[in-house]
PDB file of C-alpha atoms and ligand atoms in Angstrom:
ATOM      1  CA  UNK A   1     -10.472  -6.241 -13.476  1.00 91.00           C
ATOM      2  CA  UNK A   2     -10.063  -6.323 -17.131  1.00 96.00           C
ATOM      3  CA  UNK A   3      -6.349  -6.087 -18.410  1.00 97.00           C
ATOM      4  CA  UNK A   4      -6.657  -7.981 -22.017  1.00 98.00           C
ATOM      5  CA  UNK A   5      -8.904  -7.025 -24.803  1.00 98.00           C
ATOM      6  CA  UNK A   6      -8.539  -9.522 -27.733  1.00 98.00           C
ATOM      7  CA  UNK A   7     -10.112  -9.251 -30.684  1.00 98.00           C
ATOM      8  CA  UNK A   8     -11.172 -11.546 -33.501  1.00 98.00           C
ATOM      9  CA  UNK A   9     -10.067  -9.210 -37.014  1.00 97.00           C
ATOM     10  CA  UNK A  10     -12.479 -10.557 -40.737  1.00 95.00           C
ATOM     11  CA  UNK A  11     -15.937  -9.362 -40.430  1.00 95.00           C
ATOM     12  CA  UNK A  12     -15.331  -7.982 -36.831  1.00 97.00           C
ATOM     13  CA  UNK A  13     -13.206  -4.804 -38.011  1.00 97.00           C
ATOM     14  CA  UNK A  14     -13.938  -4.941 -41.606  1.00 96.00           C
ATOM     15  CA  UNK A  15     -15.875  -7.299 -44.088  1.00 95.00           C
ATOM     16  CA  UNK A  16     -13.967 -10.068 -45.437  1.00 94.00           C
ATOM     17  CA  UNK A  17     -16.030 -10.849 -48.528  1.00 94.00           C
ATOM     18  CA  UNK A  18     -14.815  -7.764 -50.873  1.00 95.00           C
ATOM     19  CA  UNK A  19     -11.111  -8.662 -49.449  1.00 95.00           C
ATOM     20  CA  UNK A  20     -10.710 -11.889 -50.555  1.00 95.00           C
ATOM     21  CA  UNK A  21     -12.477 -11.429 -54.078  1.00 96.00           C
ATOM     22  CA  UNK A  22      -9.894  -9.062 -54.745  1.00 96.00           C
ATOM     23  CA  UNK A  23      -6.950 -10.834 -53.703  1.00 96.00           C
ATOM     24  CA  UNK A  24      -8.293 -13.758 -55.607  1.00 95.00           C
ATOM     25  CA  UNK A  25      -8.368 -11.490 -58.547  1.00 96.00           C
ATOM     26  CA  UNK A  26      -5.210 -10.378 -57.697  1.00 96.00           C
ATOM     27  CA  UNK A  27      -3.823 -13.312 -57.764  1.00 96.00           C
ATOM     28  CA  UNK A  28      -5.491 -15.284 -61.319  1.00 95.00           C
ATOM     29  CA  UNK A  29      -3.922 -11.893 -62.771  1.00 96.00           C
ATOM     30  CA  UNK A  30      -0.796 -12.635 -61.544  1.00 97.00           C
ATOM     31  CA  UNK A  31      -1.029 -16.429 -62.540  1.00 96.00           C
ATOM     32  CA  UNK A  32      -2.277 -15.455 -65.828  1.00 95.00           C
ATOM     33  CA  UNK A  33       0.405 -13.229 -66.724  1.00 95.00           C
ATOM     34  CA  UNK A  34       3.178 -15.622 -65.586  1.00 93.00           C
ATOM     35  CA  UNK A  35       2.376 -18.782 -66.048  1.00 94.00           C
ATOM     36  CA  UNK A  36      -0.015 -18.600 -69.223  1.00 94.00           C
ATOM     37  CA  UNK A  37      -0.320 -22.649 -70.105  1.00 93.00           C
ATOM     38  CA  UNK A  38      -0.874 -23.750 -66.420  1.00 95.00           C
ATOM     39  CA  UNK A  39      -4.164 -24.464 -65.967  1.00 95.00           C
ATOM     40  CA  UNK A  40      -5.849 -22.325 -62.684  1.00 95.00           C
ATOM     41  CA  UNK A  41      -9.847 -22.679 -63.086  1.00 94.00           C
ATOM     42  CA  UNK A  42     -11.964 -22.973 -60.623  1.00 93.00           C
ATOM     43  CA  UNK A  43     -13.205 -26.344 -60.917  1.00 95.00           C
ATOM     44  CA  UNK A  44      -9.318 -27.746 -61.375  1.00 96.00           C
ATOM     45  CA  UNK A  45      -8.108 -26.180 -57.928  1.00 96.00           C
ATOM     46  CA  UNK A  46     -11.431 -27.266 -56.399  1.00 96.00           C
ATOM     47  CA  UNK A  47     -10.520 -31.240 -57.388  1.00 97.00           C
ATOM     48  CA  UNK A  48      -6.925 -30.428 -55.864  1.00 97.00           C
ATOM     49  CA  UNK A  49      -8.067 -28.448 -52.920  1.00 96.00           C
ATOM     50  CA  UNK A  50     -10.252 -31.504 -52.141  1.00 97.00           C
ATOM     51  CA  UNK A  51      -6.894 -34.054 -52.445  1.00 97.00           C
ATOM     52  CA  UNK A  52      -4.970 -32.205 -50.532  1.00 97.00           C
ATOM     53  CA  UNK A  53      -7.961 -31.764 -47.694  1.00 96.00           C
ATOM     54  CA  UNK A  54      -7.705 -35.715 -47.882  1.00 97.00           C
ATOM     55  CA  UNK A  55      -4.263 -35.912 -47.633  1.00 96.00           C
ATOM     56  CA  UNK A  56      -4.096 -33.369 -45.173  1.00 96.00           C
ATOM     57  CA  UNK A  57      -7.421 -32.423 -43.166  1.00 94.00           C
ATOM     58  CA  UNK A  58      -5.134 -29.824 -40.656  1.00 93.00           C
ATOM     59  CA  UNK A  59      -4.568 -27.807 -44.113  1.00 95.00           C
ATOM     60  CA  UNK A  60      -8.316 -26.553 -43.372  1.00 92.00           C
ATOM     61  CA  UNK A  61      -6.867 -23.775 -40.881  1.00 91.00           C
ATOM     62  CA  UNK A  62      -3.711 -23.389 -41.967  1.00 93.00           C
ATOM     63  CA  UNK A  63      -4.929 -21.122 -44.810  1.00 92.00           C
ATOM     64  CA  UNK A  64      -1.067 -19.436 -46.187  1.00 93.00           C
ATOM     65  CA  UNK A  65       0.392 -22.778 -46.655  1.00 94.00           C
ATOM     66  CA  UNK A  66      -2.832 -24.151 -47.647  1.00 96.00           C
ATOM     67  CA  UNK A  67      -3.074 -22.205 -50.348  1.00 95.00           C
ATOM     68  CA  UNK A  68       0.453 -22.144 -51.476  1.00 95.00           C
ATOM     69  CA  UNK A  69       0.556 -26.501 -51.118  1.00 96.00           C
ATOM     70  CA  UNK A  70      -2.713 -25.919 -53.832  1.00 96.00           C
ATOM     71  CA  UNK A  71      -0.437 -23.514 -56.254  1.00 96.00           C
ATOM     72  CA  UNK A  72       2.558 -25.804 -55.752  1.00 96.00           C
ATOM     73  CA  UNK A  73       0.845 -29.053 -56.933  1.00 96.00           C
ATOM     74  CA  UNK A  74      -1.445 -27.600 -59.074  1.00 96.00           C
ATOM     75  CA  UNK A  75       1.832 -26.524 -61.003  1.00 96.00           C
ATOM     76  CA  UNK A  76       3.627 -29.863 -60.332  1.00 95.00           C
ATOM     77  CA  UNK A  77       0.383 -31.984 -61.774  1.00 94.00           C
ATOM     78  CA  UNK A  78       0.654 -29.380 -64.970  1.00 94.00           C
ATOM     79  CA  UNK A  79       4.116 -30.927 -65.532  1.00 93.00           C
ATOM     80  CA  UNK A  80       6.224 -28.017 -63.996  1.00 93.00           C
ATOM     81  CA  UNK A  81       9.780 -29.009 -62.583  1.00 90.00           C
ATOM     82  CA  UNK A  82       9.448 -29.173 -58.347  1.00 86.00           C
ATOM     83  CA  UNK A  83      13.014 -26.822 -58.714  1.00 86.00           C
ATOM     84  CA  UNK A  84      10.240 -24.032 -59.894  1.00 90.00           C
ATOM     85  CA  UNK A  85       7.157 -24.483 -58.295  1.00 93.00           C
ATOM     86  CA  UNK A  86       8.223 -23.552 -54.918  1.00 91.00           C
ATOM     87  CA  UNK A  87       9.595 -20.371 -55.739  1.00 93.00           C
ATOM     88  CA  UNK A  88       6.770 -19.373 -58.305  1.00 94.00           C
ATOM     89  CA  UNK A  89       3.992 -20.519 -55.756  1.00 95.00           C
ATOM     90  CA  UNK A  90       5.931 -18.065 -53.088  1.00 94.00           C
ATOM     91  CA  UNK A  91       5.819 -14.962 -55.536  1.00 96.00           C
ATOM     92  CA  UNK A  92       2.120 -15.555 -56.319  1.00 96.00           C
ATOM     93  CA  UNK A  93       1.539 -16.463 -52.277  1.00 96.00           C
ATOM     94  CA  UNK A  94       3.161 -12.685 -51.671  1.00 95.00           C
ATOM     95  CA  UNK A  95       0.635 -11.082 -54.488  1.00 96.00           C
ATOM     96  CA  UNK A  96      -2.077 -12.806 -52.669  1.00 96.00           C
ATOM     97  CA  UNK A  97      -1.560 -11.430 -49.576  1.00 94.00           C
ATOM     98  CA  UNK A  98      -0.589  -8.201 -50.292  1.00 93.00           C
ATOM     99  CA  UNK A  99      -4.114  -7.559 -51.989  1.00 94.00           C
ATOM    100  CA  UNK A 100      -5.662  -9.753 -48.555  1.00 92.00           C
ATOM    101  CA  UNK A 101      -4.746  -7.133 -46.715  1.00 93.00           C
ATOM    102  CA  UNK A 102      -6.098  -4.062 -48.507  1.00 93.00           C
ATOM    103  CA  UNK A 103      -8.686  -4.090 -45.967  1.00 95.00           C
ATOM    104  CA  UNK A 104     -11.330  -1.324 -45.895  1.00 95.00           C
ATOM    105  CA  UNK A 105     -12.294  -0.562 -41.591  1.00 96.00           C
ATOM    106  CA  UNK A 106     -15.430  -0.284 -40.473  1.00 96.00           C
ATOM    107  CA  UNK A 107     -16.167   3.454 -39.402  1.00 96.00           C
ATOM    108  CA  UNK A 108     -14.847   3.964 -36.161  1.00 95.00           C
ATOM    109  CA  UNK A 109     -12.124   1.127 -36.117  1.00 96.00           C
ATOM    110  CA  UNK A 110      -8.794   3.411 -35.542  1.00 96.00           C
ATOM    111  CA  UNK A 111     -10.083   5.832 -32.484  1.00 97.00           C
ATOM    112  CA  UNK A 112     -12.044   3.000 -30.704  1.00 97.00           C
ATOM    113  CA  UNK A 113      -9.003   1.046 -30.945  1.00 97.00           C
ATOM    114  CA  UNK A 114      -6.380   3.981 -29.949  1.00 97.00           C
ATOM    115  CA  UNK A 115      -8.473   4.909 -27.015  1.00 98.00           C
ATOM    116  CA  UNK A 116      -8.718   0.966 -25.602  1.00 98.00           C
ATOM    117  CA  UNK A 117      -4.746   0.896 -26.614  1.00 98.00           C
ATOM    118  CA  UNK A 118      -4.203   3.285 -23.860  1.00 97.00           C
ATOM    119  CA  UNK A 119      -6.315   1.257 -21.022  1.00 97.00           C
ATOM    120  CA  UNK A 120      -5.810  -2.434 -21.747  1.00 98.00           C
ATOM    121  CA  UNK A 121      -3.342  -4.634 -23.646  1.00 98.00           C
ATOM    122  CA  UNK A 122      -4.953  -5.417 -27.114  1.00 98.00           C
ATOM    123  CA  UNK A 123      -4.390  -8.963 -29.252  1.00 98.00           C
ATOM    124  CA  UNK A 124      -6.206 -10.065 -32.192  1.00 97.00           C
ATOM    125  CA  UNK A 125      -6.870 -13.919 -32.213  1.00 98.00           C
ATOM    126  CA  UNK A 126      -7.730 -15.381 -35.953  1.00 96.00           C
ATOM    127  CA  UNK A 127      -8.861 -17.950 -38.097  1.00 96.00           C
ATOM    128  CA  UNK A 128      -7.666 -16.072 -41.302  1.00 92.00           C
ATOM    129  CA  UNK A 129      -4.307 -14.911 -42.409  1.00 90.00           C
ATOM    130  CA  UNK A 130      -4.715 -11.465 -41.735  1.00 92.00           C
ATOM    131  CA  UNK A 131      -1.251  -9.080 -41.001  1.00 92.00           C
ATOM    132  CA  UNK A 132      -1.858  -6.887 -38.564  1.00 93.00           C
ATOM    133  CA  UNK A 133       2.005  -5.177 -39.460  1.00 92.00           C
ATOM    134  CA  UNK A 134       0.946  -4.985 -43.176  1.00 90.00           C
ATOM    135  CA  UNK A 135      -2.647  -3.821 -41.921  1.00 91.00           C
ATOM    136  CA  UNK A 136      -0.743  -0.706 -39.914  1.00 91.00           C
ATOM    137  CA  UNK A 137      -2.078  -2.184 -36.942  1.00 92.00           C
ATOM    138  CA  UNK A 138       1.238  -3.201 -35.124  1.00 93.00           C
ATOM    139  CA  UNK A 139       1.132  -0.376 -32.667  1.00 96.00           C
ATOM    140  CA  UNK A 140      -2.359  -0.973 -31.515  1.00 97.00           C
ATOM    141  CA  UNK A 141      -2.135  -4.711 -30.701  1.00 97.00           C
ATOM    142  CA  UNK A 142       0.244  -5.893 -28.563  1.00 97.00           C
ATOM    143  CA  UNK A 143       0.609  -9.275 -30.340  1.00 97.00           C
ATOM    144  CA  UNK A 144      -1.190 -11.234 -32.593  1.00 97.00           C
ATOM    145  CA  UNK A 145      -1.949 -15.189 -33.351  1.00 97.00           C
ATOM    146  CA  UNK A 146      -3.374 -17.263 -35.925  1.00 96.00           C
ATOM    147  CA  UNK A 147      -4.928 -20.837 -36.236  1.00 95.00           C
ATOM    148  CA  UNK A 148      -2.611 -21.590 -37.926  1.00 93.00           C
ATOM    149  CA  UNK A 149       0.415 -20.791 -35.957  1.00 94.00           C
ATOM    150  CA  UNK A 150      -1.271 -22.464 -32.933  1.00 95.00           C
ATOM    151  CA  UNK A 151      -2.002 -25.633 -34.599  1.00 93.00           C
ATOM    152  CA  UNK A 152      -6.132 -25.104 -34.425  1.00 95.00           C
ATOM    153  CA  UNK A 153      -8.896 -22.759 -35.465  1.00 95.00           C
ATOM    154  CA  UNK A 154     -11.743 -21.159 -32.995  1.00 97.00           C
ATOM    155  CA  UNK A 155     -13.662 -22.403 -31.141  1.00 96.00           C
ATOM    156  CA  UNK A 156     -11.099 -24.821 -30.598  1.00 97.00           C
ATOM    157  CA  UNK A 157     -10.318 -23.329 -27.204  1.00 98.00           C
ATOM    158  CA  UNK A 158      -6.377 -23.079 -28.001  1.00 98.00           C
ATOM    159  CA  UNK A 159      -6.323 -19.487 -29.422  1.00 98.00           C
ATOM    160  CA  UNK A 160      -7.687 -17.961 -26.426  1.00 98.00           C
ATOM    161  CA  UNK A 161      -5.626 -19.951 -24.141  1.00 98.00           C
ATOM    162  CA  UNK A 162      -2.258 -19.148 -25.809  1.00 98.00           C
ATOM    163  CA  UNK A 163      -3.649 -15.361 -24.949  1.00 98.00           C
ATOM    164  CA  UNK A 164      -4.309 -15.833 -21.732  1.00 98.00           C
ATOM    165  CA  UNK A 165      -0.983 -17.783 -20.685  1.00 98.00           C
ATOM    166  CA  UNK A 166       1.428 -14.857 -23.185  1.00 97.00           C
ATOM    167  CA  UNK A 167      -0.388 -12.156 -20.693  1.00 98.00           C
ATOM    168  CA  UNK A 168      -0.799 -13.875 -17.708  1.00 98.00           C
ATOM    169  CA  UNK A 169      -4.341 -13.416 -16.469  1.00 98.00           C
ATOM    170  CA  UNK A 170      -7.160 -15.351 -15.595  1.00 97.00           C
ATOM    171  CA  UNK A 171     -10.714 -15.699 -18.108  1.00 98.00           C
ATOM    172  CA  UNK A 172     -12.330 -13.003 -16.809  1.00 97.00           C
ATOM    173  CA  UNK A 173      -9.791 -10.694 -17.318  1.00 97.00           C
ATOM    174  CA  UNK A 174      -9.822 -10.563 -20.346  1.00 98.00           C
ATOM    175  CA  UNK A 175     -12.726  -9.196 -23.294  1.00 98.00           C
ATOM    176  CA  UNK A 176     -12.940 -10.956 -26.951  1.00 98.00           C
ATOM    177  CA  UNK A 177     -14.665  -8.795 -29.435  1.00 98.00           C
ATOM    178  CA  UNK A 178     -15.872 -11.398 -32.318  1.00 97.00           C
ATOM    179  CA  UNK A 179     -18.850 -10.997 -35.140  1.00 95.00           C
ATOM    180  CA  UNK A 180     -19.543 -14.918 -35.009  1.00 94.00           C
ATOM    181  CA  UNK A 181     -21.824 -16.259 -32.105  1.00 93.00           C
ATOM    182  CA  UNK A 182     -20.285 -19.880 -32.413  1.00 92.00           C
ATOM    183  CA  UNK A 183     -16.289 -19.310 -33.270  1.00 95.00           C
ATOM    184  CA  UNK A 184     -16.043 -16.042 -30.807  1.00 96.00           C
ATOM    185  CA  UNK A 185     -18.661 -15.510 -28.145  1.00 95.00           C
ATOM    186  CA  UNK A 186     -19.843 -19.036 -27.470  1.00 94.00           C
ATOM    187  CA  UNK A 187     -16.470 -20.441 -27.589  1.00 96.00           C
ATOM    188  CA  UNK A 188     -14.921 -17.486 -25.471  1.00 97.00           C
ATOM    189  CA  UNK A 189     -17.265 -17.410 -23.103  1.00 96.00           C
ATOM    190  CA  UNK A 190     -16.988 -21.578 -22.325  1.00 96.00           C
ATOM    191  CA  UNK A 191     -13.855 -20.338 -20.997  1.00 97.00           C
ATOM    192  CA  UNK A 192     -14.868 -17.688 -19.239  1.00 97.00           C
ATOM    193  CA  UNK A 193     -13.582 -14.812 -21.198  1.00 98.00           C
ATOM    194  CA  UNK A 194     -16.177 -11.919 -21.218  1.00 97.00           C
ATOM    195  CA  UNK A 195     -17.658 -11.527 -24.465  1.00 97.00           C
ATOM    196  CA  UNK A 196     -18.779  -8.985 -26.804  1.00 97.00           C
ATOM    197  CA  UNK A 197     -20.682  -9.525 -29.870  1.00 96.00           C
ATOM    198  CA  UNK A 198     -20.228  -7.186 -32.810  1.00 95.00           C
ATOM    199  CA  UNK A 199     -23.327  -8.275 -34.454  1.00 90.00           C
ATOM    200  CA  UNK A 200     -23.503  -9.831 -37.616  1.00 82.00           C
ATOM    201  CA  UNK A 201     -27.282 -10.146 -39.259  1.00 77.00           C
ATOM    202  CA  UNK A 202     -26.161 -12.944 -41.488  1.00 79.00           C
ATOM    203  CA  UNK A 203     -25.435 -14.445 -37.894  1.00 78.00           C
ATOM    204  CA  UNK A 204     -28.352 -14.017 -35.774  1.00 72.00           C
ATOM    205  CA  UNK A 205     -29.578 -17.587 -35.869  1.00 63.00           C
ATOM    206  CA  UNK A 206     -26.803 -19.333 -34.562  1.00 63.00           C
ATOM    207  CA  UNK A 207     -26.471 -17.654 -31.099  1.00 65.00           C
ATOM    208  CA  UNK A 208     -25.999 -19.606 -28.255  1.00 76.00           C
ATOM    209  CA  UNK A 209     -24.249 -18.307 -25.588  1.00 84.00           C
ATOM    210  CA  UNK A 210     -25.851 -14.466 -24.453  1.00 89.00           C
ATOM    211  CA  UNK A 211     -22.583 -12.259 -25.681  1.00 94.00           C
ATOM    212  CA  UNK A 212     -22.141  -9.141 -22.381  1.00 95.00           C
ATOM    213  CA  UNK A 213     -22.505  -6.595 -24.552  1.00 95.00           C
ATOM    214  CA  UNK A 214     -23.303  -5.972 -27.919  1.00 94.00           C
ATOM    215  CA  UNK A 215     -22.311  -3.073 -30.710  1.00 96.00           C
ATOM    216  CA  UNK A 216     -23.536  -2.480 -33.722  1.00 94.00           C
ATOM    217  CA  UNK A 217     -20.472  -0.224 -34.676  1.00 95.00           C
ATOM    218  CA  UNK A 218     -17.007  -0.159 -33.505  1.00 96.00           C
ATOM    219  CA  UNK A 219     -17.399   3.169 -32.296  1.00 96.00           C
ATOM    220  CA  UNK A 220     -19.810   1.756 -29.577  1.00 97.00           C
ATOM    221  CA  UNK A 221     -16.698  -0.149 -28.287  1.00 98.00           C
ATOM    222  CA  UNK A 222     -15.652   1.580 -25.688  1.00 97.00           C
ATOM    223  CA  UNK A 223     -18.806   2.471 -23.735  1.00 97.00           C
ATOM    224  CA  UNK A 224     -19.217  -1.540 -24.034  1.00 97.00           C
ATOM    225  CA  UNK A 225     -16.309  -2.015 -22.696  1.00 97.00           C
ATOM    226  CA  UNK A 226     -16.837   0.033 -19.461  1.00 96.00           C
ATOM    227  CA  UNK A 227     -20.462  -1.418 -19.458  1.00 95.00           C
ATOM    228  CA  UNK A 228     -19.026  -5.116 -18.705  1.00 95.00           C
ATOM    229  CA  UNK A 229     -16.448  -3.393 -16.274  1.00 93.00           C
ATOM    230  CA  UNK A 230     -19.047  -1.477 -14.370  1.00 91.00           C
ATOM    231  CA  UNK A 231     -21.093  -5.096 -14.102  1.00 87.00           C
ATOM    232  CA  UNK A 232     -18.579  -7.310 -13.180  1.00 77.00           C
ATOM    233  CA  UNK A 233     -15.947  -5.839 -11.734  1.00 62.00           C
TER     234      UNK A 233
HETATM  235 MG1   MG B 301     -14.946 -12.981 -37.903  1.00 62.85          MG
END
């Protein structure tokens, strides 16, 4: 019996390329505009980013602070007083964001998920920073957690177990819906959570574990859904 359908959210219910372009732009406006004289290029946060990696290799998945740490000492090492950076890295964190999630669904997104909503409890489990309250997604998902407030990305398998202990069910009650054959089917379906692949061209190489179902389009959901429910159950 299914009871939980969890879903992962970039590149699953909308393409996370064009999002994060613009909130970059978003947010070298921003930096521009306020803090002229600090230097922001590419190649500058790429040294940082790579010190702070070193200094910190858990600040790979825990993208919101990772970024922010980057702002911060990219300010400090530009000769900023500490008293500032924390509070100017914040603002520009919040103009970052808010552009991340000006998401654009894939066709079909809303009703597929309204008409699970009413069956089965609905979580989104993520690698990214996503907001599913800024997103206007609140009232379809039941919860939602991140990497990073777990304390590891998929396919760890900690995600998917923190889902299945909040609900209370067993593996196989419970559906992920993921674009990526390694970080959501394979490493769902090691635990024995039913799988469904929302496939991903770019992708198609790296399959290794068979997803139950696959969709093309997220209006295809549903009849999935009650495809894996009619086998297995
Ligand atoms: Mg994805």
């Amino acid at each position: 019996m299914i009871k939980v359908i969890g879903f992962d959210l970039d590149d699953t219910l909308w393409a996370v390329k064009p999002v994060i372009i613009g909130a970059e732009v978003a947010l070298k406006a921003y930096l521009k505009d306020c803090l002229p004289n600090v230097d922001f290029s590419q190649e500058r946060l790429l040294t940082i980013r790579k010190q702070l990696l070193e200094e910190d290799p858990s600040l790979s998945f825990k993208l919101t602070v990772f970024r922010q740490t980057l702002l911060t000492r990219t300010m400090t090492d530009s000769g900023l007083e500490t008293s500032q950076t924390e509070q100017l890295a914040a603002a520009a964190m919040a103009v970052f964001l808010q552009a991340r999630n000006q998401v654009i669904f894939y066709p079909g997104t809303f009703a597929a998920l309204s008409e699970l909503a009413e069956d089965y409890i609905l979580c989104a489990l993520t690698n990214g920073n996503a907001d599913i309250k800024k997103l206007g997604l609140d009232h379809l998902f039941e919860f939602s957690l991140s990497a990073e407030q777990v304390g590891a990305a998929k396919p760890d398998p900690t995600l998917f177990e923190a889902a299945l202990k909040r609900t209370n069910i067993k593996a196989h009650e419970m559906i992920y819906v993921g674009d990526d054959p390694l970080l959501d089917v394979d490493a769902a379906a090691q635990l024995g959570i039913r799988t469904i692949w929302k496939s991903n061209p770019k992708k198609q190489s790296d399959l290794i574990t068979k997803p139950d179902a696959q969709i093309q389009q997220l209006s295809e959901l549903p009849a999935a859904v009650a495809q894996i429910i009619e086998r297995h159950c």
